[in-house]
PDB file of C-alpha atoms and ligand atoms in Angstrom:
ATOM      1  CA  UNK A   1      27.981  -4.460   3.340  1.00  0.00           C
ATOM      2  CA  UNK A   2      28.944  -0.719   2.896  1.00  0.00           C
ATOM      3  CA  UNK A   3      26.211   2.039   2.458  1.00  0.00           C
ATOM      4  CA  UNK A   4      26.947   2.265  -0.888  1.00  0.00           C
ATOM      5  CA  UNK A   5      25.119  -1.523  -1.440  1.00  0.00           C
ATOM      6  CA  UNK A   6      22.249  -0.789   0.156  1.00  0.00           C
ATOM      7  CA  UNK A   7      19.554   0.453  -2.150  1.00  0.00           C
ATOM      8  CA  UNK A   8      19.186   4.231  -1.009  1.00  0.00           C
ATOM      9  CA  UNK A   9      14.773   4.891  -0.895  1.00  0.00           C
ATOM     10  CA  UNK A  10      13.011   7.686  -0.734  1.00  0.00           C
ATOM     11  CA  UNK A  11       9.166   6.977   0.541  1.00  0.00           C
ATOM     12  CA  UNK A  12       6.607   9.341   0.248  1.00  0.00           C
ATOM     13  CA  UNK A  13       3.674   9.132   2.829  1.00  0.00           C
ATOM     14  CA  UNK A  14       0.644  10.765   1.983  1.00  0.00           C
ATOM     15  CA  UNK A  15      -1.176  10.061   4.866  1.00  0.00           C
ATOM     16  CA  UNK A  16      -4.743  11.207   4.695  1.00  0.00           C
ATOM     17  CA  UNK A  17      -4.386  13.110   1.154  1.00  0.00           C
ATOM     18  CA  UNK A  18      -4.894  12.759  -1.788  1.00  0.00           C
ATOM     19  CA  UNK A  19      -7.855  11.370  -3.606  1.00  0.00           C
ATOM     20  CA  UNK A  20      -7.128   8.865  -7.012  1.00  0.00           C
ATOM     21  CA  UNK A  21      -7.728  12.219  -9.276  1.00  0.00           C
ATOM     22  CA  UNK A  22      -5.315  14.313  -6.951  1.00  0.00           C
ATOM     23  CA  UNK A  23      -2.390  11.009  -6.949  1.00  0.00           C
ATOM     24  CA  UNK A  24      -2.886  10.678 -10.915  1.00  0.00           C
ATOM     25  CA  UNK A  25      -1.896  14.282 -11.010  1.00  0.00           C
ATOM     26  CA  UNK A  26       1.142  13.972  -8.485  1.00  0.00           C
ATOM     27  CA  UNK A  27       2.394  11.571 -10.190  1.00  0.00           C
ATOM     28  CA  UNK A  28       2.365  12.580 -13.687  1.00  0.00           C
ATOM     29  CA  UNK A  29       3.868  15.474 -12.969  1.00  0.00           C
ATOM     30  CA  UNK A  30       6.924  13.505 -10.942  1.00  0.00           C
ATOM     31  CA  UNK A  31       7.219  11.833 -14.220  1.00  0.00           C
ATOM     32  CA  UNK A  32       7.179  15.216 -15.867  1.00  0.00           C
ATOM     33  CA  UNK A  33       9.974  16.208 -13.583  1.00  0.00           C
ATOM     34  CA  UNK A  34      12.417  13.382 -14.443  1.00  0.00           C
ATOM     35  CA  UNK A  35      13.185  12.760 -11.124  1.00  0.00           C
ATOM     36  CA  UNK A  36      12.940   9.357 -10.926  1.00  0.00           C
ATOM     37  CA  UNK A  37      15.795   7.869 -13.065  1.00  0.00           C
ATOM     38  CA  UNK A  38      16.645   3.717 -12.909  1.00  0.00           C
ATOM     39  CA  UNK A  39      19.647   3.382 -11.192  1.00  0.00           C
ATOM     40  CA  UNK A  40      18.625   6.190  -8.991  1.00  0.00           C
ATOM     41  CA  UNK A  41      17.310   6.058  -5.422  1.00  0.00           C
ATOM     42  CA  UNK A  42      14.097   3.705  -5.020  1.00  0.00           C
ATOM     43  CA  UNK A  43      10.982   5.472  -4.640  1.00  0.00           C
ATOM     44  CA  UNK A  44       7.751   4.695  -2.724  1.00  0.00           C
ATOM     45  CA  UNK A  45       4.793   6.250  -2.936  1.00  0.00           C
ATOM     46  CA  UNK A  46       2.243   5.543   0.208  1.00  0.00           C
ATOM     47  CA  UNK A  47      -1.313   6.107  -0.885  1.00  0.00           C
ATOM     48  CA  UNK A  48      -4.344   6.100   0.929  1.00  0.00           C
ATOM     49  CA  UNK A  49      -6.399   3.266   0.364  1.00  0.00           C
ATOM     50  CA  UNK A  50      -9.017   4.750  -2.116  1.00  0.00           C
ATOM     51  CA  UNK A  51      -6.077   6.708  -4.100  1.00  0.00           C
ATOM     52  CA  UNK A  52      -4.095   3.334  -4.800  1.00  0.00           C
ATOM     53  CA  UNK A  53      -5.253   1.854  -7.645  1.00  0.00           C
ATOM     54  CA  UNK A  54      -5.227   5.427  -9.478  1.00  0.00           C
ATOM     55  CA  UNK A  55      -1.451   5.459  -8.109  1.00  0.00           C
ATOM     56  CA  UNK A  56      -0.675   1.770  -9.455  1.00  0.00           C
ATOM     57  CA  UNK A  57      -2.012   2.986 -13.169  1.00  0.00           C
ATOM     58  CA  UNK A  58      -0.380   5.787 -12.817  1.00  0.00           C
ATOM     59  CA  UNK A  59       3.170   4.852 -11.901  1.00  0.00           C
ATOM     60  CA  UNK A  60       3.391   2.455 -14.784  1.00  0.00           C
ATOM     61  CA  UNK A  61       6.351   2.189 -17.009  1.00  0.00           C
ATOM     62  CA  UNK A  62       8.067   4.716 -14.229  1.00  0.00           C
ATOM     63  CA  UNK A  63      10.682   3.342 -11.285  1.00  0.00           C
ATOM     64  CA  UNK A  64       8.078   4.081  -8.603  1.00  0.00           C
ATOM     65  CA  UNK A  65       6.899   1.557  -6.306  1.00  0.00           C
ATOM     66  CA  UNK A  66       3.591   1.891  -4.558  1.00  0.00           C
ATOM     67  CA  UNK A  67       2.208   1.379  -0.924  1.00  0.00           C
ATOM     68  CA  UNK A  68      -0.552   0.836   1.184  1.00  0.00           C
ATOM     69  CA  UNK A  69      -0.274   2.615   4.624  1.00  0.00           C
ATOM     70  CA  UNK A  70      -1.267   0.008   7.410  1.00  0.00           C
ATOM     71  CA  UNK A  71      -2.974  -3.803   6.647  1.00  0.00           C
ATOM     72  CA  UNK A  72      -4.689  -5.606   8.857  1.00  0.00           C
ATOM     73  CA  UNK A  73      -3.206  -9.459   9.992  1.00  0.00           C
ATOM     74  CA  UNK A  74      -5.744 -11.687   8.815  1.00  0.00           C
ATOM     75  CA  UNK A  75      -6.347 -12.179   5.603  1.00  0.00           C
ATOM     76  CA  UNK A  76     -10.070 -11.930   5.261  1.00  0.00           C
ATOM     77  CA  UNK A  77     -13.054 -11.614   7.963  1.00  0.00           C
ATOM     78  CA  UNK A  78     -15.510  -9.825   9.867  1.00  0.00           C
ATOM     79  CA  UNK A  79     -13.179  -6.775  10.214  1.00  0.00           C
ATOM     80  CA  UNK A  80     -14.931  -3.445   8.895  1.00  0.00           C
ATOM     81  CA  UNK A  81     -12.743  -0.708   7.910  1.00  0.00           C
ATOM     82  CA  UNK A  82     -10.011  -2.730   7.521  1.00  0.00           C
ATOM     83  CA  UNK A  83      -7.966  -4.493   4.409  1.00  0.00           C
ATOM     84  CA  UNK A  84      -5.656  -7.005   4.157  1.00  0.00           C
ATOM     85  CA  UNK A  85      -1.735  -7.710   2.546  1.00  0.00           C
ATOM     86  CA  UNK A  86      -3.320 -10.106   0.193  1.00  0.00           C
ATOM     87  CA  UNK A  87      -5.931  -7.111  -1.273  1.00  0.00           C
ATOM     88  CA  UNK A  88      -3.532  -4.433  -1.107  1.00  0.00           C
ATOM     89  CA  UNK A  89      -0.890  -6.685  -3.142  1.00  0.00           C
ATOM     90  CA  UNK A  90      -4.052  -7.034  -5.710  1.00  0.00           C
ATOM     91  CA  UNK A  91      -4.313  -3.888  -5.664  1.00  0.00           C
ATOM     92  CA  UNK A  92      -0.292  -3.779  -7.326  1.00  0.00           C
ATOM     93  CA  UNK A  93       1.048  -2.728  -4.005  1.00  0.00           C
ATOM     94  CA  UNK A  94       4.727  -4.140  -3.510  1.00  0.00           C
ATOM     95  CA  UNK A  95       5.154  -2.141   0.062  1.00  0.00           C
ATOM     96  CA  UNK A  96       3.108  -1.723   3.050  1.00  0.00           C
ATOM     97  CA  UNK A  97       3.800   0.943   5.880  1.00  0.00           C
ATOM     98  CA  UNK A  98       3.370  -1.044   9.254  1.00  0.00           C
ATOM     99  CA  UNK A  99       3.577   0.658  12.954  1.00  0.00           C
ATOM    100  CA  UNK A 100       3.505   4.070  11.945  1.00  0.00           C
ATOM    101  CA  UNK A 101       3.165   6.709  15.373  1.00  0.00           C
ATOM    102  CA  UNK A 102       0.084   8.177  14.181  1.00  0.00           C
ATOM    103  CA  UNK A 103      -1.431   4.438  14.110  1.00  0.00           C
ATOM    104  CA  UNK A 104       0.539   3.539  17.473  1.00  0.00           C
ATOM    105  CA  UNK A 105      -0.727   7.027  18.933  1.00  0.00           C
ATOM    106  CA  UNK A 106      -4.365   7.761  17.422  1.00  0.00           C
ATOM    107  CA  UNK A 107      -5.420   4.199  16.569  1.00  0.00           C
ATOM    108  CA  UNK A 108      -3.840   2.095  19.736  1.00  0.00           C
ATOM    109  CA  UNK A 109      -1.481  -0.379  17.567  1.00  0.00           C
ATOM    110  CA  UNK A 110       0.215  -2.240  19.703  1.00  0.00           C
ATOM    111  CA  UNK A 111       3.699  -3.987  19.431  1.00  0.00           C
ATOM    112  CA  UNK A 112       2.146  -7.358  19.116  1.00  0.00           C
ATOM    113  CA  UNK A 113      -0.130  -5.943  16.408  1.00  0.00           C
ATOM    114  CA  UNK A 114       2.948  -4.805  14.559  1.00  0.00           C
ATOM    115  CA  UNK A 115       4.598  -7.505  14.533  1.00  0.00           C
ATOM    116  CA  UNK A 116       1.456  -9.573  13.238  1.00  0.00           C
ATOM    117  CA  UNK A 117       1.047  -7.371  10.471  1.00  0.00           C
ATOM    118  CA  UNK A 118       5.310  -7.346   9.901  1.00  0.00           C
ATOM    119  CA  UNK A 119       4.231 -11.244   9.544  1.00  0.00           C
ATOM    120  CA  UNK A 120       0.594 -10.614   7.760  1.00  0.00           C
ATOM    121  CA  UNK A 121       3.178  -8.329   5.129  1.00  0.00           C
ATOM    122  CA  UNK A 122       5.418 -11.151   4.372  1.00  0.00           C
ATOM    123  CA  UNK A 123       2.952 -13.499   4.107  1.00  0.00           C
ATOM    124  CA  UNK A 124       1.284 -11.637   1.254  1.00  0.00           C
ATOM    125  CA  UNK A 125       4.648 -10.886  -0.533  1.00  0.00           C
ATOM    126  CA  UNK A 126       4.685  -7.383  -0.019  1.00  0.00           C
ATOM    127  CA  UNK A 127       7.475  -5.283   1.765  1.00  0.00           C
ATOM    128  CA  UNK A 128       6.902  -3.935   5.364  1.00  0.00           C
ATOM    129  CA  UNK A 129       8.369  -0.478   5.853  1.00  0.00           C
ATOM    130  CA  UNK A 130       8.496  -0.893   9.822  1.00  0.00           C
ATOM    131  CA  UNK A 131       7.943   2.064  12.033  1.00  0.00           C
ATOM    132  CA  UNK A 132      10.062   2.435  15.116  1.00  0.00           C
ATOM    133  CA  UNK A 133      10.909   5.556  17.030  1.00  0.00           C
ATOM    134  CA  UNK A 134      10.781   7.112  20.675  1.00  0.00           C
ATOM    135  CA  UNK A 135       8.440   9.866  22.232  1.00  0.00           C
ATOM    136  CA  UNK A 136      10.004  13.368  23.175  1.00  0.00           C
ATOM    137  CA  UNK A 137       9.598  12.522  27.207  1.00  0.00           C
ATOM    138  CA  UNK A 138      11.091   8.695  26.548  1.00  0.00           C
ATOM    139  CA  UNK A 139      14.326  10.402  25.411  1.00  0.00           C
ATOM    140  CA  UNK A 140      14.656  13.430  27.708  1.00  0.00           C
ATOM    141  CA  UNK A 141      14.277  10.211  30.375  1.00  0.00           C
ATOM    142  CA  UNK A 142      17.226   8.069  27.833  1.00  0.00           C
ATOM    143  CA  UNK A 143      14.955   5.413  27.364  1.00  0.00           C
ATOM    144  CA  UNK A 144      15.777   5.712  23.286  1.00  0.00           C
ATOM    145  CA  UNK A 145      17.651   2.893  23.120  1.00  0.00           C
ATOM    146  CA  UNK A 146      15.535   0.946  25.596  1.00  0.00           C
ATOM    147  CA  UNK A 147      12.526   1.382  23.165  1.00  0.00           C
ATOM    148  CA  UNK A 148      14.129   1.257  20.401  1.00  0.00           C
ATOM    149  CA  UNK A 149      15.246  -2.360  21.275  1.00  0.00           C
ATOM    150  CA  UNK A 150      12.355  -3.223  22.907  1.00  0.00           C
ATOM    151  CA  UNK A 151      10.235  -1.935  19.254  1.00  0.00           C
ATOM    152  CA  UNK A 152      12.494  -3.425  17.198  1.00  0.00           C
ATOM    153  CA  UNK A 153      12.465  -7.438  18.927  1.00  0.00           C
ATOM    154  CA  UNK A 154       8.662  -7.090  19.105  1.00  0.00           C
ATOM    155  CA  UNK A 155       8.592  -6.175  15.094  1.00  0.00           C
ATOM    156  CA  UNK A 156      10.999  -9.274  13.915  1.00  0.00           C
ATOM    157  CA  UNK A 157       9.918 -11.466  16.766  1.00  0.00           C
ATOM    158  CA  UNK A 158      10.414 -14.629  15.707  1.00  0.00           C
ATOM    159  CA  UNK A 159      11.388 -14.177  11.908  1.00  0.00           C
ATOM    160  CA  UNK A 160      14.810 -15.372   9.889  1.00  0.00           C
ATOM    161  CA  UNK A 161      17.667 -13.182   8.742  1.00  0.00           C
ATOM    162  CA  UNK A 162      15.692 -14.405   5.185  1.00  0.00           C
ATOM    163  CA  UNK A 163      12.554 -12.731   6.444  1.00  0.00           C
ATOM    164  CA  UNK A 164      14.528  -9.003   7.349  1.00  0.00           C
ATOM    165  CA  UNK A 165      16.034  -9.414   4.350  1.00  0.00           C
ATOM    166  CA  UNK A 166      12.451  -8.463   2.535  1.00  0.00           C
ATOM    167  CA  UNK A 167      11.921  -5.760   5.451  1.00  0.00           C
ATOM    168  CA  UNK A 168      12.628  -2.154   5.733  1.00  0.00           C
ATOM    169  CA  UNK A 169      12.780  -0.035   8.532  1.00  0.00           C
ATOM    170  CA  UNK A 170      12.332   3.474   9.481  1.00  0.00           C
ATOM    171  CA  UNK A 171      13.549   5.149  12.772  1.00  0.00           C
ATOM    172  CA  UNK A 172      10.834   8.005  13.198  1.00  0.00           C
ATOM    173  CA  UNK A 173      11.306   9.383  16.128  1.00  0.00           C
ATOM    174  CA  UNK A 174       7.571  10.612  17.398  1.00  0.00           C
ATOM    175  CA  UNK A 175       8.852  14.495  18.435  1.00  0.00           C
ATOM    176  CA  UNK A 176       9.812  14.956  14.870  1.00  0.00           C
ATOM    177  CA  UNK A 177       7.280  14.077  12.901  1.00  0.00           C
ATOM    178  CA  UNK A 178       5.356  16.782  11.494  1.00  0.00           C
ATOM    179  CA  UNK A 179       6.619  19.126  14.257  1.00  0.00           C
ATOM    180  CA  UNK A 180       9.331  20.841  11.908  1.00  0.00           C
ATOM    181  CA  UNK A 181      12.227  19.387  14.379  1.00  0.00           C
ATOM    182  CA  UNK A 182      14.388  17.295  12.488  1.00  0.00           C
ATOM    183  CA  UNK A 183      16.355  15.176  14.231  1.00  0.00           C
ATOM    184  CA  UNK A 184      20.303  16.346  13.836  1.00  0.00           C
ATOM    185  CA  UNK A 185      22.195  14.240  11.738  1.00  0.00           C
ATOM    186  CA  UNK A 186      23.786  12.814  14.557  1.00  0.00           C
ATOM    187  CA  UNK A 187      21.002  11.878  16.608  1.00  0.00           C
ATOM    188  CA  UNK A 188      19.831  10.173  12.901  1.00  0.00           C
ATOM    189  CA  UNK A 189      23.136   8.590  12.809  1.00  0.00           C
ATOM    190  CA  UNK A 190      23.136   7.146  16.812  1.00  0.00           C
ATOM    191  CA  UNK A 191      19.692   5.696  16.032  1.00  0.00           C
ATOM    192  CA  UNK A 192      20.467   4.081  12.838  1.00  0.00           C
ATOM    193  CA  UNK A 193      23.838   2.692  14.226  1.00  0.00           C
ATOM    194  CA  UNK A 194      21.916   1.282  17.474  1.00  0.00           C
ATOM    195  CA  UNK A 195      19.361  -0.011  15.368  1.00  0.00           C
ATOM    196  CA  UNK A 196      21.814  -1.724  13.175  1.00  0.00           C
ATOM    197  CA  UNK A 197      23.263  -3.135  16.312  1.00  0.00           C
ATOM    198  CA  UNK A 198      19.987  -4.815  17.640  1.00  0.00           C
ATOM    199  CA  UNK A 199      19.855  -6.545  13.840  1.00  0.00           C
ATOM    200  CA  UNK A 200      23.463  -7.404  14.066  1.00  0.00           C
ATOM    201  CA  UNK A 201      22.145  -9.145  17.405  1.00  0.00           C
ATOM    202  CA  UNK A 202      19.404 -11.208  16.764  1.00  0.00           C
ATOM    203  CA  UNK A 203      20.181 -11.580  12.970  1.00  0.00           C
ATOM    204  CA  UNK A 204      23.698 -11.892  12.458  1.00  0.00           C
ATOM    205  CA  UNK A 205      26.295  -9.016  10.467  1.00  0.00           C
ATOM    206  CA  UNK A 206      25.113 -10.039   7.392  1.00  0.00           C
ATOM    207  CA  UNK A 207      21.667  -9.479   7.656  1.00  0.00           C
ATOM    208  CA  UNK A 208      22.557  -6.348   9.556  1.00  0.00           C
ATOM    209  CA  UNK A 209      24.505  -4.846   6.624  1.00  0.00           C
ATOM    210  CA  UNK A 210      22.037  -5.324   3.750  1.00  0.00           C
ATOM    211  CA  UNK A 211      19.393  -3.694   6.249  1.00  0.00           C
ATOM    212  CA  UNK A 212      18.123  -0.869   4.487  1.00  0.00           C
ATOM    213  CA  UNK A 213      17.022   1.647   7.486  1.00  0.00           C
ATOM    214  CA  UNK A 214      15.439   4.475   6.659  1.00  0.00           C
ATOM    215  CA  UNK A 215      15.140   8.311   8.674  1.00  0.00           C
ATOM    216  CA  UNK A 216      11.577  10.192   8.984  1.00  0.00           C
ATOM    217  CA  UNK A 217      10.906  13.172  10.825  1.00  0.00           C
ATOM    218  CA  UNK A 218      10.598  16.877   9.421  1.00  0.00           C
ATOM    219  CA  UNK A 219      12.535  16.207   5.840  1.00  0.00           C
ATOM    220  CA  UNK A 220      12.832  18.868   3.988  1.00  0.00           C
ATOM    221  CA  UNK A 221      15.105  19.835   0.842  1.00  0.00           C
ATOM    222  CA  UNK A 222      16.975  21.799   3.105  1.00  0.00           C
ATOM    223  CA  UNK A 223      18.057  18.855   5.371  1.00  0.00           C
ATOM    224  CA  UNK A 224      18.206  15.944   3.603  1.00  0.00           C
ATOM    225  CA  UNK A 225      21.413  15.669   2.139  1.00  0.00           C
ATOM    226  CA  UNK A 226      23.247  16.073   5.460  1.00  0.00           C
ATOM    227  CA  UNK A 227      20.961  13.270   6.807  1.00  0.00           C
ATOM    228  CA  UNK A 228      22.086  11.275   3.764  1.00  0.00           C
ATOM    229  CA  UNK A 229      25.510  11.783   4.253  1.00  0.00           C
ATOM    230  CA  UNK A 230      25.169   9.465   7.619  1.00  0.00           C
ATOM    231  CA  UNK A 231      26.736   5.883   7.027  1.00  0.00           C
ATOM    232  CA  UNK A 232      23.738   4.533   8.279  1.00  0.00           C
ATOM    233  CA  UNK A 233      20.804   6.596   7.332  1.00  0.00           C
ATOM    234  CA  UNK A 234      19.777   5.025   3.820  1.00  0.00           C
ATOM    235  CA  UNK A 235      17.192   6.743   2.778  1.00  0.00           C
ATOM    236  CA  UNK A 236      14.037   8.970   3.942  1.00  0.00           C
ATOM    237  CA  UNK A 237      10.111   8.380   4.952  1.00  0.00           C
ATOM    238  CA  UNK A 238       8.350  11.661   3.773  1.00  0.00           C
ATOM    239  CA  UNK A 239       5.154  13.300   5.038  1.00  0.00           C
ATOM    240  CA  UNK A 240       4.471  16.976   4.446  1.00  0.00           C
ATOM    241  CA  UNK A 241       6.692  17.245   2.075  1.00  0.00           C
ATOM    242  CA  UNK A 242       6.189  14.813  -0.103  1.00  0.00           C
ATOM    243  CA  UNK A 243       2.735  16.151  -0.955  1.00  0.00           C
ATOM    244  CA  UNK A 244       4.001  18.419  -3.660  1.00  0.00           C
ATOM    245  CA  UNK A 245       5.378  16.609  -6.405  1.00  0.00           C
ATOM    246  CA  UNK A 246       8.020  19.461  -7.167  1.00  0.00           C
ATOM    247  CA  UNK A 247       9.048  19.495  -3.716  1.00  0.00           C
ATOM    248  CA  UNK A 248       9.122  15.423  -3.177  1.00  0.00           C
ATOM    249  CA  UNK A 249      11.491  15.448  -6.892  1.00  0.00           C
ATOM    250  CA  UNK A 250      13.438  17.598  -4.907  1.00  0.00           C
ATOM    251  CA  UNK A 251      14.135  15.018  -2.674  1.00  0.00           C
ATOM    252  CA  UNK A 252      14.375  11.951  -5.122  1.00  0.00           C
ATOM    253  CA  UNK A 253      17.220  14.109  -6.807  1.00  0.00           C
ATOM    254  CA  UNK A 254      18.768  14.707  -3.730  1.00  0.00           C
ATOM    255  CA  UNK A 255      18.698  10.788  -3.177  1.00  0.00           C
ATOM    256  CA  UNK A 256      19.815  10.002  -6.589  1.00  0.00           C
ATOM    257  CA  UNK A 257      23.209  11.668  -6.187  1.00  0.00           C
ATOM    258  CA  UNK A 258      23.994  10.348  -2.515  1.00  0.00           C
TER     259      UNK A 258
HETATM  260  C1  LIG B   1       5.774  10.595   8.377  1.00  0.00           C
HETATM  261  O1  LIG B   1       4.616  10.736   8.069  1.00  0.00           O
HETATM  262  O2  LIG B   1       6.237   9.461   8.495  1.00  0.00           O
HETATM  263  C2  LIG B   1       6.611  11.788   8.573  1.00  0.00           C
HETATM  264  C3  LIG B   1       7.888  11.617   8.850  1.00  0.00           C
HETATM  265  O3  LIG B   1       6.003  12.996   8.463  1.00  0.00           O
HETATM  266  P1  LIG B   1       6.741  14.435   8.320  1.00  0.00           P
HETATM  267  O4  LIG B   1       7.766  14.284   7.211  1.00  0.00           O
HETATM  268  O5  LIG B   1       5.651  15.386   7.943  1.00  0.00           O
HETATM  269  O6  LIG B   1       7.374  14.733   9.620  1.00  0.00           O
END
């Protein structure tokens, strides 16, 4: 399957910001904007858990999808803090970020703990949008691809071409995120094509090609369209920058006509 058939996405991640008032307001004015057009590139919206059922009633009747940032693998329990794929999807999620570097980094997630809540995901109908990506030091010692493979077999452990088939993935690599370095197209590009490679392995060409893998790190109007332009690089995961609704519309646009 060429680029050109895999649905292009822009995701916004919100991280820690926004409150339901503050997501009602981003969001009206992305509709104000006309950004989001159907037939255009599919949007995402990750909210923070309070902010998502604002987000849900706001987004309706308009092409955006929304997401909870991290689950946790059971469905139910003693587990304070924590919610589950089943509440978030009752909450009108569709998408769920899973094995993002802040929760790897800060909060201790472990590959195994990915990969339950890749499962926990599935299991509650919703869409994982899978983080993978390599620390500064791990690739000025070329262990990228080592981690990258070793990241991505962890994730899909286990699972069906059917099952990656309902998953997305994002190659964040750790030294860009929020740091202002983008990675160069190129380095985007050898990622995505690697990555693409370890799905080709375990899941066959087929699944490989419909595999919708997306870049985060540092986006920004300015770079996007040249990461775009990469055969394999379908589509963007947003932080900073997709806290400003004019800015973020920049970047939907910029999506729409790649
Ligand atoms: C992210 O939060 O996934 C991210 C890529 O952040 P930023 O765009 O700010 O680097």
């Amino acid at each position: 399957m060429a680029k050109n058939q895999r649905h292009l996405t822009m995701v916004a991640n919100w991280k820690m910001h926004k409150t339901g008032a503050e997501a009602t307001a981003f969001l009206a004015r992305l509709r104000e904007l006309g950004a989001v057009k159907a037939g255009g590139c599919f949007v995402v919206v990750a909210a923070p858990f309070p902010a998502l059922t604002a987000a849900v009633e706001a987004a309706r009747g308009m092409d955006v999808a929304i997401a909870g940032q991290n689950l946790h693998w059971e469905s139910e329990g003693a587990f304070t803090g924590e919610v589950s794929g089943a509440m978030l999807a009752a909450a009108g999620c569709t998408h769920v970020i899973v094995g993002h570097s802040e929760r790897r980094h800060l909060f201790g997630e472990t590959d195994e703990m990915v990969h339950k809540k890749v499962r926990a995901a599935l299991a509650a109908g919703l869409t994982p949008i899978v983080c993978v990506g390599e620390t500064e030091q791990q690739r000025a010692e070329n262990e990228t691809e080592l981690i990258l493979r070793y990241q991505f077999e962890r994730a899909f452990w286990g699972m069906s071409a059917e099952d990656l088939r309902r998953c997305v993935l994002a190659y964040e690599p750790v030294w860009a995120i929020g740091t202002g370095n983008t990675a160069t197209p190129a380095i985007a590009e050898g990622a995505h094509r690697f990555l693409r490679r370890c799905a080709t392995d375990i899941f066959g060409a087929e699944a490989a090609a419909g595999f919708t893998i997306l870049y985060g790190g540092s986006i920004k109007p300015g770079n996007l369209r040249a990461l775009l332009e990469q055969p394999d690089v379908d589509g963007g995961l947003v932080g900073g920058a997709s806290l400003d609704a004019d800015a973020f519309a920049t970047l939907v646009r910029a999506g729409n006509s790649n």
